[in-house]
PDB file of C-alpha atoms in Angstrom:
ATOM      1  CA  MET A 212       8.852  20.271  13.683  1.00  0.00           C
ATOM      2  CA  GLN A 213       7.962  16.798  15.300  1.00  0.00           C
ATOM      3  CA  ASP A 214       4.727  18.833  15.250  1.00  0.00           C
ATOM      4  CA  TRP A 215       4.581  19.166  11.636  1.00  0.00           C
ATOM      5  CA  SER A 216       5.568  15.734  11.159  1.00  0.00           C
ATOM      6  CA  ASP A 217       3.015  14.658  12.964  1.00  0.00           C
ATOM      7  CA  HIS A 218       0.440  16.539  10.869  1.00  0.00           C
ATOM      8  CA  VAL A 219       1.915  15.586   7.934  1.00  0.00           C
ATOM      9  CA  GLU A 220       1.571  11.794   8.415  1.00  0.00           C
ATOM     10  CA  ALA A 221      -2.163  12.370  10.381  1.00  0.00           C
ATOM     11  CA  LEU A 222      -3.148  13.691   6.214  1.00  0.00           C
ATOM     12  CA  VAL A 223      -1.886  10.501   5.199  1.00  0.00           C
ATOM     13  CA  LYS A 224      -3.294   8.218   7.051  1.00  0.00           C
ATOM     14  CA  ALA A 225      -6.833   9.532   7.184  1.00  0.00           C
ATOM     15  CA  GLY A 226      -6.692   9.397   2.691  1.00  0.00           C
ATOM     16  CA  HIS A 227      -5.108  13.108   2.627  1.00  0.00           C
ATOM     17  CA  VAL A 228      -1.779  12.323  -0.129  1.00  0.00           C
ATOM     18  CA  GLY A 229      -2.022  15.126  -1.902  1.00  0.00           C
ATOM     19  CA  ALA A 230      -2.974  17.673   0.986  1.00  0.00           C
ATOM     20  CA  ALA A 231       0.230  16.171   2.932  1.00  0.00           C
ATOM     21  CA  ILE A 232       2.443  16.771  -0.862  1.00  0.00           C
ATOM     22  CA  SER A 233       1.077  20.473  -0.379  1.00  0.00           C
ATOM     23  CA  VAL A 234       1.920  20.474   3.141  1.00  0.00           C
ATOM     24  CA  VAL A 235       5.184  19.142   2.809  1.00  0.00           C
ATOM     25  CA  SER A 236       6.212  21.537  -0.390  1.00  0.00           C
ATOM     26  CA  THR A 237       5.066  24.846   1.752  1.00  0.00           C
ATOM     27  CA  SER A 238       6.663  24.189   4.530  1.00  0.00           C
ATOM     28  CA  ILE A 239      10.255  23.471   2.935  1.00  0.00           C
ATOM     29  CA  GLU A 240      10.058  26.658  -0.112  1.00  0.00           C
ATOM     30  CA  ARG A 241       8.802  28.874   3.226  1.00  0.00           C
ATOM     31  CA  GLY A 242      10.307  26.468   6.847  1.00  0.00           C
ATOM     32  CA  GLY A 243      13.802  25.719   5.153  1.00  0.00           C
ATOM     33  CA  HIS A 244      12.286  21.924   6.633  1.00  0.00           C
ATOM     34  CA  GLN A 245      14.003  18.785   5.708  1.00  0.00           C
ATOM     35  CA  PRO A 246      10.913  15.473   6.064  1.00  0.00           C
ATOM     36  CA  SER A 247      13.082  12.920   7.055  1.00  0.00           C
ATOM     37  CA  LEU A 248      13.346   9.829   3.844  1.00  0.00           C
ATOM     38  CA  GLN A 249      10.497   7.498   6.525  1.00  0.00           C
ATOM     39  CA  LEU A 250       8.075  10.374   6.110  1.00  0.00           C
ATOM     40  CA  PHE A 251       8.423  10.642   2.049  1.00  0.00           C
ATOM     41  CA  TYR A 252       8.213   6.815   2.195  1.00  0.00           C
ATOM     42  CA  LEU A 253       5.358   7.086   4.148  1.00  0.00           C
ATOM     43  CA  ILE A 254       3.977   9.459   1.286  1.00  0.00           C
ATOM     44  CA  LEU A 255       5.377   7.561  -1.411  1.00  0.00           C
ATOM     45  CA  GLY A 256       3.829   4.086  -0.212  1.00  0.00           C
ATOM     46  CA  VAL A 257       0.273   5.147  -0.724  1.00  0.00           C
ATOM     47  CA  LEU A 258       1.209   7.219  -3.780  1.00  0.00           C
ATOM     48  CA  VAL A 259       2.483   3.113  -4.923  1.00  0.00           C
ATOM     49  CA  GLU A 260      -1.628   2.132  -4.050  1.00  0.00           C
ATOM     50  CA  ARG A 261      -2.690   4.447  -5.934  1.00  0.00           C
ATOM     51  CA  ARG A 262      -0.255   4.079  -8.873  1.00  0.00           C
ATOM     52  CA  ASN A 263       0.199   7.828  -8.762  1.00  0.00           C
ATOM     53  CA  ARG A 264       3.265   8.152 -10.718  1.00  0.00           C
ATOM     54  CA  PRO A 265       3.061  11.909 -11.918  1.00  0.00           C
ATOM     55  CA  ALA A 266       2.478  12.551  -7.370  1.00  0.00           C
ATOM     56  CA  ALA A 267       5.051  10.122  -7.018  1.00  0.00           C
ATOM     57  CA  ALA A 268       7.278  12.668  -9.355  1.00  0.00           C
ATOM     58  CA  SER A 269       7.045  15.167  -7.198  1.00  0.00           C
ATOM     59  CA  VAL A 270       7.756  13.526  -4.550  1.00  0.00           C
ATOM     60  CA  ARG A 271      11.590  13.296  -5.695  1.00  0.00           C
ATOM     61  CA  ALA A 272      11.360  16.876  -6.747  1.00  0.00           C
ATOM     62  CA  LEU A 273      10.514  18.124  -3.506  1.00  0.00           C
ATOM     63  CA  MET A 274      13.576  15.749  -2.077  1.00  0.00           C
ATOM     64  CA  ARG A 275      16.205  16.969  -3.552  1.00  0.00           C
ATOM     65  CA  GLN A 276      15.278  20.412  -3.238  1.00  0.00           C
ATOM     66  CA  SER A 277      14.785  19.404   0.945  1.00  0.00           C
ATOM     67  CA  SER A 278      18.720  18.354  -0.126  1.00  0.00           C
ATOM     68  CA  THR A 279      17.322  14.245   1.053  1.00  0.00           C
ATOM     69  CA  PRO A 280      18.068  13.248  -2.802  1.00  0.00           C
ATOM     70  CA  PRO A 281      16.211   9.951  -3.645  1.00  0.00           C
ATOM     71  CA  ASP A 282      17.849   6.917  -2.804  1.00  0.00           C
ATOM     72  CA  THR A 283      17.409   3.145  -3.401  1.00  0.00           C
ATOM     73  CA  PRO A 284      14.288   2.664  -1.120  1.00  0.00           C
ATOM     74  CA  ALA A 285      12.495   5.743  -2.980  1.00  0.00           C
ATOM     75  CA  TYR A 286      13.626   5.153  -6.557  1.00  0.00           C
ATOM     76  CA  ASN A 287      11.633   1.565  -5.587  1.00  0.00           C
ATOM     77  CA  PHE A 288       8.499   3.108  -4.906  1.00  0.00           C
ATOM     78  CA  ALA A 289       8.275   5.734  -7.673  1.00  0.00           C
ATOM     79  CA  LEU A 290       9.310   2.448  -9.774  1.00  0.00           C
ATOM     80  CA  ARG A 291       6.346   0.431  -8.412  1.00  0.00           C
ATOM     81  CA  ALA A 292       4.037   3.309  -8.449  1.00  0.00           C
ATOM     82  CA  CYS A 293       4.071   2.795 -12.637  1.00  0.00           C
ATOM     83  CA  GLY A 294       1.188   1.365 -14.076  1.00  0.00           C
ATOM     84  CA  GLY A 295      -1.054   1.114 -17.205  1.00  0.00           C
ATOM     85  CA  LYS A 296       0.463  -0.157 -20.664  1.00  0.00           C
ATOM     86  CA  HIS A 297       2.898   2.519 -20.324  1.00  0.00           C
ATOM     87  CA  ALA A 298       3.809   1.266 -16.901  1.00  0.00           C
ATOM     88  CA  MET A 299       7.357   0.108 -18.643  1.00  0.00           C
ATOM     89  CA  GLN A 300       7.884   3.269 -20.325  1.00  0.00           C
ATOM     90  CA  HIS A 301       7.207   5.454 -17.676  1.00  0.00           C
ATOM     91  CA  ALA A 302       9.057   2.923 -15.093  1.00  0.00           C
ATOM     92  CA  ASP A 303      12.232   3.359 -17.762  1.00  0.00           C
ATOM     93  CA  GLN A 304      12.565   7.334 -16.956  1.00  0.00           C
ATOM     94  CA  VAL A 305      12.808   6.243 -13.281  1.00  0.00           C
ATOM     95  CA  LEU A 306      15.160   4.372 -14.561  1.00  0.00           C
ATOM     96  CA  ARG A 307      17.062   6.592 -16.440  1.00  0.00           C
ATOM     97  CA  GLU A 308      17.145   9.469 -13.617  1.00  0.00           C
ATOM     98  CA  MET A 309      17.816   6.574 -10.711  1.00  0.00           C
ATOM     99  CA  LYS A 310      20.402   5.794 -13.081  1.00  0.00           C
ATOM    100  CA  GLU A 311      22.233   9.277 -13.720  1.00  0.00           C
ATOM    101  CA  ALA A 312      21.798  10.037  -9.763  1.00  0.00           C
ATOM    102  CA  GLY A 313      24.893   6.965  -9.183  1.00  0.00           C
ATOM    103  CA  VAL A 314      21.846   5.566  -7.217  1.00  0.00           C
ATOM    104  CA  ALA A 315      22.941   1.887  -6.967  1.00  0.00           C
ATOM    105  CA  ALA A 316      19.760  -0.439  -8.213  1.00  0.00           C
ATOM    106  CA  ASN A 317      19.222  -3.988  -5.753  1.00  0.00           C
ATOM    107  CA  ILE A 318      16.412  -6.679  -6.401  1.00  0.00           C
ATOM    108  CA  GLY A 319      13.653  -4.734  -5.112  1.00  0.00           C
ATOM    109  CA  THR A 320      14.567  -2.246  -8.257  1.00  0.00           C
ATOM    110  CA  PHE A 321      14.403  -5.130 -10.660  1.00  0.00           C
ATOM    111  CA  SER A 322      11.633  -6.749  -8.667  1.00  0.00           C
ATOM    112  CA  ALA A 323       9.681  -2.981  -9.309  1.00  0.00           C
ATOM    113  CA  ALA A 324      10.479  -2.930 -13.036  1.00  0.00           C
ATOM    114  CA  PHE A 325       9.694  -6.426 -13.945  1.00  0.00           C
ATOM    115  CA  GLN A 326       6.726  -5.675 -12.549  1.00  0.00           C
ATOM    116  CA  ALA A 327       5.961  -3.084 -14.873  1.00  0.00           C
ATOM    117  CA  CYS A 328       7.084  -4.699 -17.589  1.00  0.00           C
ATOM    118  CA  TRP A 329       4.281  -7.219 -16.207  1.00  0.00           C
ATOM    119  CA  HIS A 330       1.557  -4.368 -16.230  1.00  0.00           C
ATOM    120  CA  SER A 331       2.702  -3.452 -20.536  1.00  0.00           C
ATOM    121  CA  ARG A 332       2.962  -7.095 -21.351  1.00  0.00           C
ATOM    122  CA  ASP A 333       6.750  -6.207 -22.401  1.00  0.00           C
ATOM    123  CA  TRP A 334       8.499  -9.360 -22.157  1.00  0.00           C
ATOM    124  CA  GLN A 335      11.212  -7.885 -24.235  1.00  0.00           C
ATOM    125  CA  ARG A 336      11.820  -5.618 -22.026  1.00  0.00           C
ATOM    126  CA  ALA A 337      11.506  -7.964 -19.517  1.00  0.00           C
ATOM    127  CA  LEU A 338      14.001 -10.061 -20.764  1.00  0.00           C
ATOM    128  CA  ASP A 339      16.220  -6.531 -21.262  1.00  0.00           C
ATOM    129  CA  ARG A 340      16.243  -5.921 -17.293  1.00  0.00           C
ATOM    130  CA  PHE A 341      16.536  -9.925 -16.779  1.00  0.00           C
ATOM    131  CA  ALA A 342      20.208  -9.935 -19.369  1.00  0.00           C
ATOM    132  CA  GLU A 343      21.427  -6.876 -17.178  1.00  0.00           C
ATOM    133  CA  MET A 344      20.626  -7.813 -13.426  1.00  0.00           C
ATOM    134  CA  GLU A 345      22.778 -10.953 -14.841  1.00  0.00           C
ATOM    135  CA  ALA A 346      25.373  -8.930 -16.365  1.00  0.00           C
ATOM    136  CA  ASN A 347      26.346  -5.985 -13.786  1.00  0.00           C
ATOM    137  CA  TYR A 348      24.114  -7.258 -10.565  1.00  0.00           C
ATOM    138  CA  PRO A 349      24.484 -11.194 -10.398  1.00  0.00           C
ATOM    139  CA  HIS A 350      23.757 -11.983  -7.070  1.00  0.00           C
ATOM    140  CA  LEU A 351      20.867 -10.803  -7.029  1.00  0.00           C
ATOM    141  CA  VAL A 352      19.897 -13.174  -9.654  1.00  0.00           C
ATOM    142  CA  THR A 353      17.042 -15.270  -8.184  1.00  0.00           C
ATOM    143  CA  VAL A 354      14.814 -17.633  -8.628  1.00  0.00           C
ATOM    144  CA  GLN A 355      11.856 -15.082  -7.572  1.00  0.00           C
ATOM    145  CA  THR A 356      13.174 -12.875 -10.545  1.00  0.00           C
ATOM    146  CA  TRP A 357      12.789 -15.775 -12.522  1.00  0.00           C
ATOM    147  CA  ASN A 358       9.481 -16.775 -11.858  1.00  0.00           C
ATOM    148  CA  GLN A 359       9.073 -12.720 -12.275  1.00  0.00           C
ATOM    149  CA  VAL A 360      10.756 -12.828 -15.809  1.00  0.00           C
ATOM    150  CA  LEU A 361       8.800 -16.389 -16.223  1.00  0.00           C
ATOM    151  CA  GLY A 362       4.574 -13.550 -15.136  1.00  0.00           C
ATOM    152  CA  VAL A 363       6.091 -11.003 -17.894  1.00  0.00           C
ATOM    153  CA  LEU A 364       6.596 -14.408 -20.703  1.00  0.00           C
ATOM    154  CA  VAL A 365       3.277 -15.583 -20.283  1.00  0.00           C
ATOM    155  CA  VAL A 366       0.840 -12.271 -19.646  1.00  0.00           C
ATOM    156  CA  GLY A 367       3.356 -10.599 -22.563  1.00  0.00           C
ATOM    157  CA  GLY A 368       1.951 -13.567 -25.077  1.00  0.00           C
ATOM    158  CA  LYS A 369       4.853 -16.170 -25.508  1.00  0.00           C
ATOM    159  CA  PRO A 370       4.618 -19.119 -22.530  1.00  0.00           C
ATOM    160  CA  GLU A 371       6.945 -20.967 -25.474  1.00  0.00           C
ATOM    161  CA  LEU A 372      10.031 -18.278 -24.529  1.00  0.00           C
ATOM    162  CA  ALA A 373       8.121 -19.230 -20.389  1.00  0.00           C
ATOM    163  CA  ILE A 374       8.608 -23.142 -21.387  1.00  0.00           C
ATOM    164  CA  THR A 375      12.526 -22.698 -22.450  1.00  0.00           C
ATOM    165  CA  LYS A 376      13.372 -20.464 -19.314  1.00  0.00           C
ATOM    166  CA  VAL A 377      12.173 -22.451 -16.744  1.00  0.00           C
ATOM    167  CA  ALA A 378      14.907 -25.497 -19.354  1.00  0.00           C
ATOM    168  CA  GLU A 379      17.115 -22.830 -18.882  1.00  0.00           C
ATOM    169  CA  MET A 380      16.561 -23.019 -15.015  1.00  0.00           C
ATOM    170  CA  ALA A 381      17.204 -26.441 -14.390  1.00  0.00           C
ATOM    171  CA  ASN A 382      19.897 -26.380 -16.433  1.00  0.00           C
ATOM    172  CA  ARG A 383      21.147 -23.786 -14.491  1.00  0.00           C
ATOM    173  CA  LYS A 384      20.585 -26.440 -11.482  1.00  0.00           C
ATOM    174  CA  LEU A 385      17.748 -23.511  -9.765  1.00  0.00           C
ATOM    175  CA  LYS A 386      15.970 -24.944  -7.657  1.00  0.00           C
ATOM    176  CA  LEU A 387      12.163 -24.781  -8.775  1.00  0.00           C
ATOM    177  CA  ASN A 388      10.140 -23.563  -6.470  1.00  0.00           C
ATOM    178  CA  ALA A 389       6.113 -23.535  -5.635  1.00  0.00           C
ATOM    179  CA  GLY A 390       5.768 -19.987  -7.319  1.00  0.00           C
ATOM    180  CA  THR A 391       7.657 -20.913 -10.767  1.00  0.00           C
ATOM    181  CA  SER A 392       4.370 -23.177 -11.670  1.00  0.00           C
ATOM    182  CA  PRO A 393       2.350 -20.029 -11.411  1.00  0.00           C
ATOM    183  CA  ALA A 394       4.072 -18.230 -12.626  1.00  0.00           C
ATOM    184  CA  CYS A 395       4.301 -20.230 -16.163  1.00  0.00           C
ATOM    185  CA  TRP A 396       0.746 -19.385 -15.999  1.00  0.00           C
ATOM    186  CA  GLY A 397       1.222 -15.612 -15.229  1.00  0.00           C
ATOM    187  CA  LEU A 398      -0.637 -15.835 -12.048  1.00  0.00           C
ATOM    188  CA  MET A 399       2.183 -15.101 -10.326  1.00  0.00           C
ATOM    189  CA  PRO A 400       1.125 -11.221  -8.943  1.00  0.00           C
ATOM    190  CA  PHE A 401       2.993  -8.777  -7.869  1.00  0.00           C
ATOM    191  CA  SER A 402       2.630  -7.413  -4.649  1.00  0.00           C
ATOM    192  CA  PRO A 403       3.012  -2.998  -3.887  1.00  0.00           C
ATOM    193  CA  THR A 404       4.531  -3.799  -1.197  1.00  0.00           C
ATOM    194  CA  ALA A 405       7.908  -5.733  -2.587  1.00  0.00           C
ATOM    195  CA  ALA A 406      11.460  -5.939  -1.047  1.00  0.00           C
ATOM    196  CA  ARG A 407      12.772  -2.444  -1.104  1.00  0.00           C
TER     197      ARG A 407
END
């Protein structure tokens, strides 16, 4: 088993992620192997860097097939693999799948969803996701998550709404940080290695 995992890991590190997925698929189907979560995370991490959403969906299917259902970090990787102008539509599909599977969201989930909103320039969905987070996961609301929403508002063409949100942050006695100002100008980058 270790030799098999080492081979897959070597393929991923050499940049042959497609070949690695193929080996994993064949090993599950023919050999009944059950790859570790860490091996799946390694593959998904590369797919995030490449914004390869379809391959990330294939990896989640392989996880289910190997009796290792996708967990919160796996879904967060999948969300971060969503890019381009349709990123939020794809992210919505992943979020629905996650909810149907009964997998709990965490700060990384919302951060990745805001990243998809940013790529899509979908300020309304960012506000909707933020409202969902405030209602259902208030312990996850931080200055960082506010800053992410501010960044989406600005790149989505709603800077005046971002300014209103900064005032709301101040009214709530949130301590603004160095990220708040760049977020207001749409300069805040979203890291593909955000919290899982």
